[in-house]
Short mmCIF file of C-alpha atoms in Angstrom, two decimals:
data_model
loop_
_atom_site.label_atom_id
_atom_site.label_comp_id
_atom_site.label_asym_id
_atom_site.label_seq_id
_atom_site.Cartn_x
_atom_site.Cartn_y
_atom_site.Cartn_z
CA UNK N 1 14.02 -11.26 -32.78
CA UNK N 2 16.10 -8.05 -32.50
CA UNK N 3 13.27 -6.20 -34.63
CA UNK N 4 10.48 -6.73 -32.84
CA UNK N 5 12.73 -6.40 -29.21
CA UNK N 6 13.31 -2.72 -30.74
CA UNK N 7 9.49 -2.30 -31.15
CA UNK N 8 8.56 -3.19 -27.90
CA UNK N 9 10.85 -0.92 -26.63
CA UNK N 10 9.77 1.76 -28.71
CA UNK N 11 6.47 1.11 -27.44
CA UNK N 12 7.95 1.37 -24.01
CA UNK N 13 9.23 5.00 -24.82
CA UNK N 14 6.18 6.04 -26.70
CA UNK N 15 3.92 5.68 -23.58
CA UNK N 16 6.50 7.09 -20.71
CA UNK N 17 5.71 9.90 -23.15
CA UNK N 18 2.49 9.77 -23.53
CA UNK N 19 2.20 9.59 -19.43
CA UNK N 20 4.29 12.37 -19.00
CA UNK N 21 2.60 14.62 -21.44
CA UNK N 22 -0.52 13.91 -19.29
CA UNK N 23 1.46 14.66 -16.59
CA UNK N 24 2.41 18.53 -18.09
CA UNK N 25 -1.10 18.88 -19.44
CA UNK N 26 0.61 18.45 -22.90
CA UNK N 27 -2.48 16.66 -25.56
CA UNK N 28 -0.58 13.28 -26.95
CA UNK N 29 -1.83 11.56 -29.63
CA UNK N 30 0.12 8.31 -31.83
CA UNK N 31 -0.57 6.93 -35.16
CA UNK N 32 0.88 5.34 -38.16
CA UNK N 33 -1.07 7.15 -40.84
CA UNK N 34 -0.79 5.01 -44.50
CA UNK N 35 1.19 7.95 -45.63
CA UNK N 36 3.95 6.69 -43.40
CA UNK N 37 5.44 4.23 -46.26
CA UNK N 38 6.61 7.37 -47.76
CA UNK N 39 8.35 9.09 -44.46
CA UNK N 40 11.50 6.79 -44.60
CA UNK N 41 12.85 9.16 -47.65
CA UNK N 42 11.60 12.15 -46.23
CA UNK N 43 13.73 11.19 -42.82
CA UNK N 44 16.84 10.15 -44.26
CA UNK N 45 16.75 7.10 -42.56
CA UNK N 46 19.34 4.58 -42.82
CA UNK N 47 18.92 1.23 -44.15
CA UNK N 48 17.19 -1.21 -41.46
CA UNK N 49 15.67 1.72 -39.89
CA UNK N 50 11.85 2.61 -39.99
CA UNK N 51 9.72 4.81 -39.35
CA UNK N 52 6.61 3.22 -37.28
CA UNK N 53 4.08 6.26 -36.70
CA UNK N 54 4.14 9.98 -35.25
CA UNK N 55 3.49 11.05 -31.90
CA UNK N 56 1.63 14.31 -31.95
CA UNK N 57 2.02 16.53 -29.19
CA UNK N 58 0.30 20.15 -28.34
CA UNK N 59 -1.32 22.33 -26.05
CA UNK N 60 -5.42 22.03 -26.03
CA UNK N 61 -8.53 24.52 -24.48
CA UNK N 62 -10.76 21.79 -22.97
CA UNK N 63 -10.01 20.42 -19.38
CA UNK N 64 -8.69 16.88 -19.76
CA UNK N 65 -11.33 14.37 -18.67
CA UNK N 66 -11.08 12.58 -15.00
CA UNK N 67 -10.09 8.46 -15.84
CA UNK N 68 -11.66 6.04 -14.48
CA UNK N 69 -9.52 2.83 -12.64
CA UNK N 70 -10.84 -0.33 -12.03
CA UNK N 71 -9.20 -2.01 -8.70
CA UNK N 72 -6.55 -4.60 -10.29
CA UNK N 73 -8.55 -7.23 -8.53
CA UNK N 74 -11.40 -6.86 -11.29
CA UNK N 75 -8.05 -7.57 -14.12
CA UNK N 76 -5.72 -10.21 -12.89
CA UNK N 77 -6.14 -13.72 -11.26
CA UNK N 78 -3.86 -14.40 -8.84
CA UNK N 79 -2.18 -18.03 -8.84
CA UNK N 80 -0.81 -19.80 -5.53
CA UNK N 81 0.85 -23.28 -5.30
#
């Protein structure tokens, strides 16, 4: 229960990242490569901890594409009493 509270809130950092990079025109980019069983050695990490991917970060030359939004009425059904 603790361990996977911890990954959601890693997941909860990762992407306030992510969004700010956008923000700051900073390119983001996560993944959990299969190289990453052999990271927890490299990092020192204690016992219990993990390493669960990389989050790549950098400056890129092409102009970051426009998103697209669908209204939230198109995603969620509203329930009433």
């Amino acid at each position: 229960e603790i361990a996977s509270c911890l990954v959601g809130s890693e997941m909860c950092i990762r992407d306030s990242m992510w969004l700010m990079c956008t923000e700051l025109g900073i390119g983001c980019y996560w993944s959990s490569p299969s190289l990453i069983k052999y990271t927890n050695d490299f990092l020192n990490l204690e016992k219990g901890e993990t390493c669960l991917g990389f989050l790549y970060m950098g400056y890129y030359d092409e102009p970051i594409e426009k998103g697209y939004r669908e209204p939230i009425e198109n995603k969620v059904k509203w329930f009433s009493k």
